[in-house]
mmCIF file of C-alpha atoms in Angstrom:
data_model
loop_
_atom_site.group_PDB
_atom_site.id
_atom_site.type_symbol
_atom_site.label_atom_id
_atom_site.label_comp_id
_atom_site.label_asym_id
_atom_site.label_seq_id
_atom_site.Cartn_x
_atom_site.Cartn_y
_atom_site.Cartn_z
ATOM 1 C CA MET A 355 204.224 246.135 47.480
ATOM 2 C CA THR A 356 203.901 249.815 46.661
ATOM 3 C CA ALA A 357 206.770 251.522 45.725
ATOM 4 C CA VAL A 358 207.772 254.610 47.132
ATOM 5 C CA PRO A 359 207.168 257.447 44.744
ATOM 6 C CA LYS A 360 211.171 258.666 44.146
ATOM 7 C CA ASP A 361 210.021 262.604 45.343
ATOM 8 C CA ALA A 362 208.429 260.946 48.749
ATOM 9 C CA ARG A 363 211.718 258.937 49.319
ATOM 10 C CA THR A 364 214.076 262.195 48.297
ATOM 11 C CA ARG A 365 211.920 264.832 51.092
ATOM 12 C CA ALA A 366 212.192 261.744 53.487
ATOM 13 C CA ALA A 367 216.430 262.006 52.819
ATOM 14 C CA GLY A 368 216.605 265.475 52.857
ATOM 15 C CA ARG A 369 214.691 265.443 56.388
ATOM 16 C CA ALA A 370 217.276 263.015 57.672
ATOM 17 C CA ARG A 371 219.830 264.923 56.990
ATOM 18 C CA ARG A 372 218.839 267.755 58.278
ATOM 19 C CA LEU A 373 217.937 265.620 61.896
ATOM 20 C CA ARG A 374 221.773 264.668 61.273
ATOM 21 C CA ALA A 375 222.585 267.795 61.272
ATOM 22 C CA GLU A 376 220.418 269.547 63.565
ATOM 23 C CA PRO A 377 222.322 269.046 66.709
ATOM 24 C CA LEU A 378 225.298 270.510 64.723
ATOM 25 C CA VAL A 379 224.115 273.195 64.445
ATOM 26 C CA LEU A 380 222.916 273.695 68.197
ATOM 27 C CA LEU A 381 226.745 272.806 69.385
ATOM 28 C CA GLY A 382 228.507 274.779 66.584
ATOM 29 C CA PRO A 383 228.774 277.946 68.762
ATOM 30 C CA GLY A 384 230.026 276.056 71.209
ATOM 31 C CA LEU A 385 232.841 274.051 70.059
ATOM 32 C CA LEU A 386 233.956 277.061 68.074
ATOM 33 C CA TYR A 387 234.384 278.635 71.535
ATOM 34 C CA LEU A 388 235.901 275.961 73.286
ATOM 35 C CA LEU A 389 238.408 275.126 70.830
ATOM 36 C CA ALA A 390 239.288 278.866 69.691
ATOM 37 C CA PHE A 391 239.997 279.561 74.078
ATOM 38 C CA LEU A 392 240.194 275.425 75.527
ATOM 39 C CA LEU A 393 241.899 273.725 73.052
ATOM 40 C CA VAL A 394 244.360 275.367 70.929
ATOM 41 C CA PRO A 395 245.667 277.387 74.435
ATOM 42 C CA LEU A 396 245.961 274.307 75.783
ATOM 43 C CA ALA A 397 248.219 272.513 73.202
ATOM 44 C CA LEU A 398 249.983 276.256 72.777
ATOM 45 C CA VAL A 399 251.378 275.508 76.442
ATOM 46 C CA LEU A 400 251.597 271.629 75.804
ATOM 47 C CA SER A 401 254.081 272.153 72.931
ATOM 48 C CA TYR A 402 256.054 274.358 75.340
ATOM 49 C CA THR A 403 257.070 272.010 77.311
ATOM 50 C CA ILE A 404 259.244 270.360 75.731
ATOM 51 C CA PHE A 405 261.836 274.030 74.322
ATOM 52 C CA LYS A 406 264.062 275.458 76.345
ATOM 53 C CA ARG A 407 263.383 279.307 78.288
ATOM 54 C CA GLY A 408 265.375 281.934 76.146
ATOM 55 C CA ARG A 409 268.440 283.222 77.843
ATOM 56 C CA PHE A 410 264.925 286.666 78.590
ATOM 57 C CA GLY A 411 262.585 284.503 79.005
ATOM 58 C CA GLY A 412 260.003 283.513 75.789
ATOM 59 C CA ILE A 413 260.274 280.296 74.178
ATOM 60 C CA VAL A 414 263.470 278.985 72.864
ATOM 61 C CA HIS A 415 262.555 275.862 70.130
ATOM 62 C CA GLU A 416 265.205 273.244 71.275
ATOM 63 C CA ALA A 417 263.623 269.543 72.250
ATOM 64 C CA THR A 418 265.190 269.311 75.899
ATOM 65 C CA GLY A 419 263.682 267.190 78.656
ATOM 66 C CA ASP A 420 265.439 269.657 81.350
ATOM 67 C CA ASN A 421 261.937 270.854 82.071
ATOM 68 C CA PHE A 422 259.986 267.825 83.754
ATOM 69 C CA THR A 423 262.959 266.943 85.963
ATOM 70 C CA ARG A 424 263.038 270.162 87.199
ATOM 71 C CA ALA A 425 259.500 270.010 88.105
ATOM 72 C CA ALA A 426 260.250 266.484 90.194
ATOM 73 C CA ASP A 427 262.787 268.419 92.455
ATOM 74 C CA PRO A 428 261.921 268.157 96.411
ATOM 75 C CA LEU A 429 261.109 272.650 96.019
ATOM 76 C CA TYR A 430 258.327 271.893 93.729
ATOM 77 C CA LEU A 431 257.078 269.161 94.845
ATOM 78 C CA ASP A 432 256.607 270.579 98.374
ATOM 79 C CA VAL A 433 255.294 273.208 97.231
ATOM 80 C CA LEU A 434 253.012 270.705 95.100
ATOM 81 C CA LEU A 435 251.856 268.775 98.459
ATOM 82 C CA THR A 436 251.366 272.283 100.696
ATOM 83 C CA SER A 437 248.857 273.261 97.639
ATOM 84 C CA VAL A 438 246.575 269.676 98.198
ATOM 85 C CA LYS A 439 246.876 269.640 101.632
ATOM 86 C CA LEU A 440 245.561 273.058 101.802
ATOM 87 C CA ALA A 441 242.985 272.188 99.254
ATOM 88 C CA THR A 442 241.479 269.483 101.015
ATOM 89 C CA VAL A 443 241.716 271.022 104.120
ATOM 90 C CA THR A 444 239.490 273.178 102.085
ATOM 91 C CA THR A 445 237.141 270.538 100.509
ATOM 92 C CA LEU A 446 236.950 268.811 103.800
ATOM 93 C CA LEU A 447 234.999 271.695 105.705
ATOM 94 C CA ALA A 448 233.117 272.552 102.316
ATOM 95 C CA LEU A 449 231.534 269.687 102.186
ATOM 96 C CA ALA A 450 231.067 269.132 107.271
ATOM 97 C CA ILE A 451 229.878 273.062 106.271
ATOM 98 C CA GLY A 452 228.077 272.373 102.431
ATOM 99 C CA TYR A 453 226.032 269.641 102.905
ATOM 100 C CA PRO A 454 223.876 270.517 105.833
ATOM 101 C CA THR A 455 223.601 273.610 104.314
ATOM 102 C CA ALA A 456 221.412 271.701 101.173
ATOM 103 C CA TYR A 457 219.586 269.660 102.589
ATOM 104 C CA VAL A 458 218.114 272.203 105.053
ATOM 105 C CA ILE A 459 217.662 273.660 102.210
ATOM 106 C CA ALA A 460 216.640 270.954 99.782
ATOM 107 C CA ARG A 461 214.042 270.784 103.104
ATOM 108 C CA LEU A 462 212.464 273.936 102.997
ATOM 109 C CA PRO A 463 209.423 275.805 102.339
ATOM 110 C CA ALA A 464 208.809 275.758 97.860
ATOM 111 C CA ARG A 465 208.265 280.139 98.683
ATOM 112 C CA TRP A 466 211.872 279.946 100.505
ATOM 113 C CA LYS A 467 214.092 277.710 98.809
ATOM 114 C CA THR A 468 214.499 280.644 95.946
ATOM 115 C CA PRO A 469 215.588 283.303 98.138
ATOM 116 C CA ALA A 470 217.989 280.205 100.228
ATOM 117 C CA LEU A 471 219.748 279.766 97.464
ATOM 118 C CA VAL A 472 220.100 283.940 96.297
ATOM 119 C CA ALA A 473 221.866 284.441 99.687
ATOM 120 C CA VAL A 474 223.847 281.424 98.923
ATOM 121 C CA VAL A 475 225.194 283.018 95.150
ATOM 122 C CA LEU A 476 225.426 286.394 96.678
ATOM 123 C CA PRO A 477 228.886 286.612 97.446
ATOM 124 C CA PHE A 478 229.181 286.105 93.181
ATOM 125 C CA TRP A 479 227.426 289.340 92.337
ATOM 126 C CA THR A 480 230.329 291.399 93.446
ATOM 127 C CA ASN A 481 234.043 291.301 93.144
ATOM 128 C CA PHE A 482 236.752 288.894 93.814
ATOM 129 C CA LEU A 483 239.340 290.904 94.213
ATOM 130 C CA ILE A 484 236.897 292.752 96.658
ATOM 131 C CA ARG A 485 235.787 289.976 98.977
ATOM 132 C CA THR A 486 239.551 289.050 99.056
ATOM 133 C CA TYR A 487 240.242 291.946 100.778
ATOM 134 C CA ALA A 488 237.951 292.572 102.989
ATOM 135 C CA TRP A 489 238.557 288.895 104.690
ATOM 136 C CA ILE A 490 241.742 291.580 105.022
ATOM 137 C CA VAL A 491 239.958 293.790 106.901
ATOM 138 C CA LEU A 492 238.418 291.262 108.972
ATOM 139 C CA LEU A 493 241.248 289.025 110.295
ATOM 140 C CA ASN A 494 244.105 291.913 110.896
ATOM 141 C CA SER A 495 245.599 293.290 114.279
ATOM 142 C CA GLU A 496 242.881 295.734 114.193
ATOM 143 C CA GLY A 497 240.665 294.066 112.448
ATOM 144 C CA LEU A 498 236.556 293.375 113.682
ATOM 145 C CA VAL A 499 237.734 290.104 114.662
ATOM 146 C CA ASN A 500 240.092 290.678 116.964
ATOM 147 C CA SER A 501 237.784 293.886 118.263
ATOM 148 C CA ALA A 502 235.546 291.444 118.556
ATOM 149 C CA LEU A 503 237.219 289.221 120.667
ATOM 150 C CA THR A 504 238.724 291.654 122.961
ATOM 151 C CA ASP A 505 235.394 293.920 123.532
ATOM 152 C CA LEU A 506 234.174 290.603 125.003
ATOM 153 C CA GLY A 507 237.042 289.984 127.138
ATOM 154 C CA VAL A 508 238.104 286.755 125.265
ATOM 155 C CA ILE A 509 241.657 287.688 124.321
ATOM 156 C CA ASP A 510 244.980 289.780 125.584
ATOM 157 C CA ARG A 511 246.169 291.513 123.101
ATOM 158 C CA PRO A 512 245.495 290.299 119.321
ATOM 159 C CA LEU A 513 245.698 287.265 118.051
ATOM 160 C CA GLY A 514 247.587 287.114 114.335
ATOM 161 C CA LEU A 515 244.895 286.046 112.577
ATOM 162 C CA LEU A 516 246.168 287.652 108.685
ATOM 163 C CA TYR A 517 249.038 285.787 106.633
ATOM 164 C CA THR A 518 248.981 282.052 108.131
ATOM 165 C CA ASP A 519 247.787 279.301 106.337
ATOM 166 C CA GLY A 520 244.896 279.255 108.502
ATOM 167 C CA ALA A 521 243.260 282.255 106.328
ATOM 168 C CA ILE A 522 244.175 280.975 103.021
ATOM 169 C CA VAL A 523 241.220 278.353 103.808
ATOM 170 C CA THR A 524 239.661 280.277 105.550
ATOM 171 C CA GLY A 525 239.636 283.130 102.298
ATOM 172 C CA LEU A 526 239.157 279.686 99.982
ATOM 173 C CA LEU A 527 235.933 278.339 102.197
ATOM 174 C CA TYR A 528 234.467 281.183 101.273
ATOM 175 C CA ALA A 529 234.767 282.023 98.095
ATOM 176 C CA TYR A 530 234.219 278.193 96.896
ATOM 177 C CA LEU A 531 231.400 277.504 99.529
ATOM 178 C CA PRO A 532 228.822 277.342 96.990
ATOM 179 C CA LEU A 533 230.401 275.638 94.774
ATOM 180 C CA MET A 534 230.092 272.500 97.043
ATOM 181 C CA ILE A 535 226.853 274.047 98.498
ATOM 182 C CA LEU A 536 224.679 273.725 94.891
ATOM 183 C CA PRO A 537 225.585 270.743 92.866
ATOM 184 C CA LEU A 538 224.847 268.827 96.851
ATOM 185 C CA TYR A 539 221.809 270.719 96.874
ATOM 186 C CA SER A 540 220.599 269.491 94.022
ATOM 187 C CA ALA A 541 221.032 265.789 94.219
ATOM 188 C CA ILE A 542 220.035 266.061 97.809
ATOM 189 C CA GLU A 543 216.872 267.659 95.570
ATOM 190 C CA ARG A 544 215.809 265.135 93.679
ATOM 191 C CA LEU A 545 216.116 262.413 95.725
ATOM 192 C CA ASP A 546 212.409 260.389 96.729
ATOM 193 C CA PRO A 547 210.936 261.283 100.180
ATOM 194 C CA GLN A 548 209.150 257.983 100.542
ATOM 195 C CA LEU A 549 212.466 256.067 100.690
ATOM 196 C CA ALA A 550 212.719 257.951 104.279
ATOM 197 C CA GLU A 551 209.446 257.404 105.119
ATOM 198 C CA ALA A 552 210.120 253.840 103.749
ATOM 199 C CA SER A 553 213.418 252.973 105.945
ATOM 200 C CA ALA A 554 211.873 254.460 109.569
ATOM 201 C CA ASN A 555 208.969 252.008 108.427
ATOM 202 C CA LEU A 556 211.434 249.717 108.441
ATOM 203 C CA GLY A 557 213.037 250.701 111.898
ATOM 204 C CA ALA A 558 215.860 252.484 110.763
ATOM 205 C CA GLY A 559 216.800 255.913 112.443
ATOM 206 C CA PRO A 560 218.099 258.585 110.966
ATOM 207 C CA ALA A 561 221.627 257.995 111.557
ATOM 208 C CA ARG A 562 220.885 254.627 109.641
ATOM 209 C CA THR A 563 218.172 256.340 106.872
ATOM 210 C CA PHE A 564 221.039 258.914 106.513
ATOM 211 C CA LEU A 565 223.778 256.758 106.026
ATOM 212 C CA SER A 566 222.352 253.501 104.200
ATOM 213 C CA VAL A 567 220.119 256.078 101.790
ATOM 214 C CA THR A 568 220.913 259.590 101.812
ATOM 215 C CA LEU A 569 224.066 259.168 101.273
ATOM 216 C CA PRO A 570 224.495 256.607 98.763
ATOM 217 C CA LEU A 571 222.404 258.174 96.370
ATOM 218 C CA THR A 572 223.476 261.862 96.679
ATOM 219 C CA LEU A 573 227.521 260.114 96.898
ATOM 220 C CA PRO A 574 227.743 262.172 92.801
ATOM 221 C CA GLY A 575 226.534 265.583 94.142
ATOM 222 C CA VAL A 576 228.832 265.047 97.125
ATOM 223 C CA LEU A 577 232.091 263.718 94.031
ATOM 224 C CA THR A 578 231.059 266.960 92.126
ATOM 225 C CA GLY A 579 231.120 269.461 95.270
ATOM 226 C CA CYS A 580 234.634 268.555 96.117
ATOM 227 C CA VAL A 581 235.372 268.459 92.525
ATOM 228 C CA PHE A 582 234.707 272.078 92.198
ATOM 229 C CA VAL A 583 236.309 272.551 95.932
ATOM 230 C CA PHE A 584 239.553 271.444 95.026
ATOM 231 C CA VAL A 585 240.547 271.888 91.754
ATOM 232 C CA PRO A 586 240.221 275.693 92.271
ATOM 233 C CA SER A 587 241.699 275.971 95.310
ATOM 234 C CA LEU A 588 244.769 274.454 94.778
ATOM 235 C CA GLY A 589 244.921 276.649 91.178
ATOM 236 C CA ASN A 590 244.191 280.026 93.159
ATOM 237 C CA PHE A 591 247.298 282.201 93.512
ATOM 238 C CA VAL A 592 245.777 285.632 95.110
ATOM 239 C CA ILE A 593 244.238 284.370 97.994
ATOM 240 C CA PRO A 594 247.248 283.089 98.993
ATOM 241 C CA GLU A 595 248.672 286.458 97.858
ATOM 242 C CA LEU A 596 246.874 288.542 99.758
ATOM 243 C CA LEU A 597 245.708 286.335 102.088
ATOM 244 C CA GLY A 598 248.913 284.325 102.990
ATOM 245 C CA GLY A 599 251.391 287.034 102.713
ATOM 246 C CA GLY A 600 253.217 286.073 100.544
ATOM 247 C CA ARG A 601 254.487 283.413 102.931
ATOM 248 C CA THR A 602 252.839 280.184 101.721
ATOM 249 C CA ILE A 603 253.746 279.441 98.061
ATOM 250 C CA MET A 604 250.999 277.157 96.349
ATOM 251 C CA VAL A 605 251.029 275.621 92.590
ATOM 252 C CA GLY A 606 249.317 278.953 91.656
ATOM 253 C CA ASN A 607 251.638 281.870 93.043
ATOM 254 C CA LEU A 608 254.645 279.276 91.406
ATOM 255 C CA VAL A 609 252.565 279.415 87.511
ATOM 256 C CA ARG A 610 251.621 283.169 88.084
ATOM 257 C CA ASP A 611 255.025 283.420 88.675
ATOM 258 C CA GLN A 612 257.264 281.946 86.138
ATOM 259 C CA PHE A 613 255.168 283.144 83.003
ATOM 260 C CA LEU A 614 254.985 286.731 84.423
ATOM 261 C CA LYS A 615 258.375 286.778 86.573
ATOM 262 C CA ALA A 616 261.127 284.338 85.475
ATOM 263 C CA ARG A 617 259.215 284.487 82.352
ATOM 264 C CA ASP A 618 260.223 280.499 82.131
ATOM 265 C CA TRP A 619 257.399 279.642 79.920
ATOM 266 C CA PRO A 620 258.390 276.060 79.792
ATOM 267 C CA PHE A 621 258.784 274.752 83.020
ATOM 268 C CA GLY A 622 255.736 277.439 83.722
ATOM 269 C CA SER A 623 252.980 275.243 81.191
ATOM 270 C CA VAL A 624 255.060 271.760 82.951
ATOM 271 C CA LEU A 625 253.668 273.173 86.618
ATOM 272 C CA ALA A 626 250.450 273.949 84.245
ATOM 273 C CA LEU A 627 249.909 271.408 83.040
ATOM 274 C CA SER A 628 250.398 269.243 85.937
ATOM 275 C CA ILE A 629 247.121 271.040 87.403
ATOM 276 C CA VAL A 630 245.549 269.856 84.092
ATOM 277 C CA ALA A 631 246.410 266.985 84.690
ATOM 278 C CA VAL A 632 244.428 266.371 88.282
ATOM 279 C CA LEU A 633 241.791 267.917 86.933
ATOM 280 C CA ILE A 634 241.357 265.160 84.419
ATOM 281 C CA ALA A 635 242.251 262.915 86.790
ATOM 282 C CA LEU A 636 239.680 264.418 89.621
ATOM 283 C CA LEU A 637 236.740 264.558 87.152
ATOM 284 C CA THR A 638 237.735 260.876 85.335
ATOM 285 C CA VAL A 639 237.153 259.366 88.940
ATOM 286 C CA GLN A 640 234.074 261.846 89.404
ATOM 287 C CA ALA A 641 232.473 260.641 85.840
ATOM 288 C CA TRP A 642 233.195 256.821 86.971
ATOM 289 C CA ALA A 643 231.679 257.300 90.581
ATOM 290 C CA ALA A 644 228.436 259.286 88.816
ATOM 291 C CA ARG A 645 228.415 255.730 85.875
ATOM 292 C CA ARG A 646 228.730 253.072 88.758
ATOM 293 C CA PHE A 647 226.201 255.232 91.951
ATOM 294 C CA SER A 648 224.258 255.859 89.341
ATOM 295 C CA GLY A 649 224.231 251.921 87.671
ATOM 296 C CA GLU A 650 223.535 250.648 91.173
ATOM 297 C CA GLY A 651 220.507 252.756 91.617
ATOM 298 C CA ASP A 652 219.117 251.739 88.310
ATOM 299 C CA HIS A 653 219.252 248.015 88.908
ATOM 300 C CA ALA A 654 217.521 248.177 92.508
#
């Protein structure tokens, strides 16, 4: 057996070290960004939860559990339930609109897919506040919607469309609908068309094919889109303030008010972490479901 020269072993060991170091070098900037702007602020917010509020705001470093007890007050639980309800309605509507839209885009000829996707993300190129104020122009008593309905003779007097829960849901749906369409499009685009053809050859109709083939295989995209819509809808405070007129308080409004108005940072931190906990739970469910369905697909 021929011995390997020492310098060859040294070069091989050097190459192995470089190969191991390359992922760290590539991941380094992203990891530093997450550490500086996500983990450190999150750790600070977590540490605030166990302290008391100062007399004039800020933090008094005296340990207490009152912040968690206060968060369980029925008043704040009602705000949380209202937020969950509106976010859930928004998510379901986004799914009902987004799935057919994504399906149609995925089945378009190749030359039309890019323009269609650009049209989907086009609202993101406009400032978020401008888009929200545009809905005020559309929905107020003298707005375009009421004016059009009056001119058509559908209504005799303006409808109270603005400053309602419906206006909040409309604004949230418009703001986050692209976040539902894009992952659904990605999931549907990856489907093998031969699976639908095989289903049809076996005698299944379009509805049966959709329920038995298309929907199960695109379920990870459905779950991803639902998470992408539900979480920002739950924490949004701009749309409830502008389109809801401040009449409906959501968790995002409550967190903002605790930090900026009441200056109760410890209690605001508890509320903020409740949203983070919901996010972690949803991402965990989404990741589990994606692994489960991917495993079933691989097994089949």
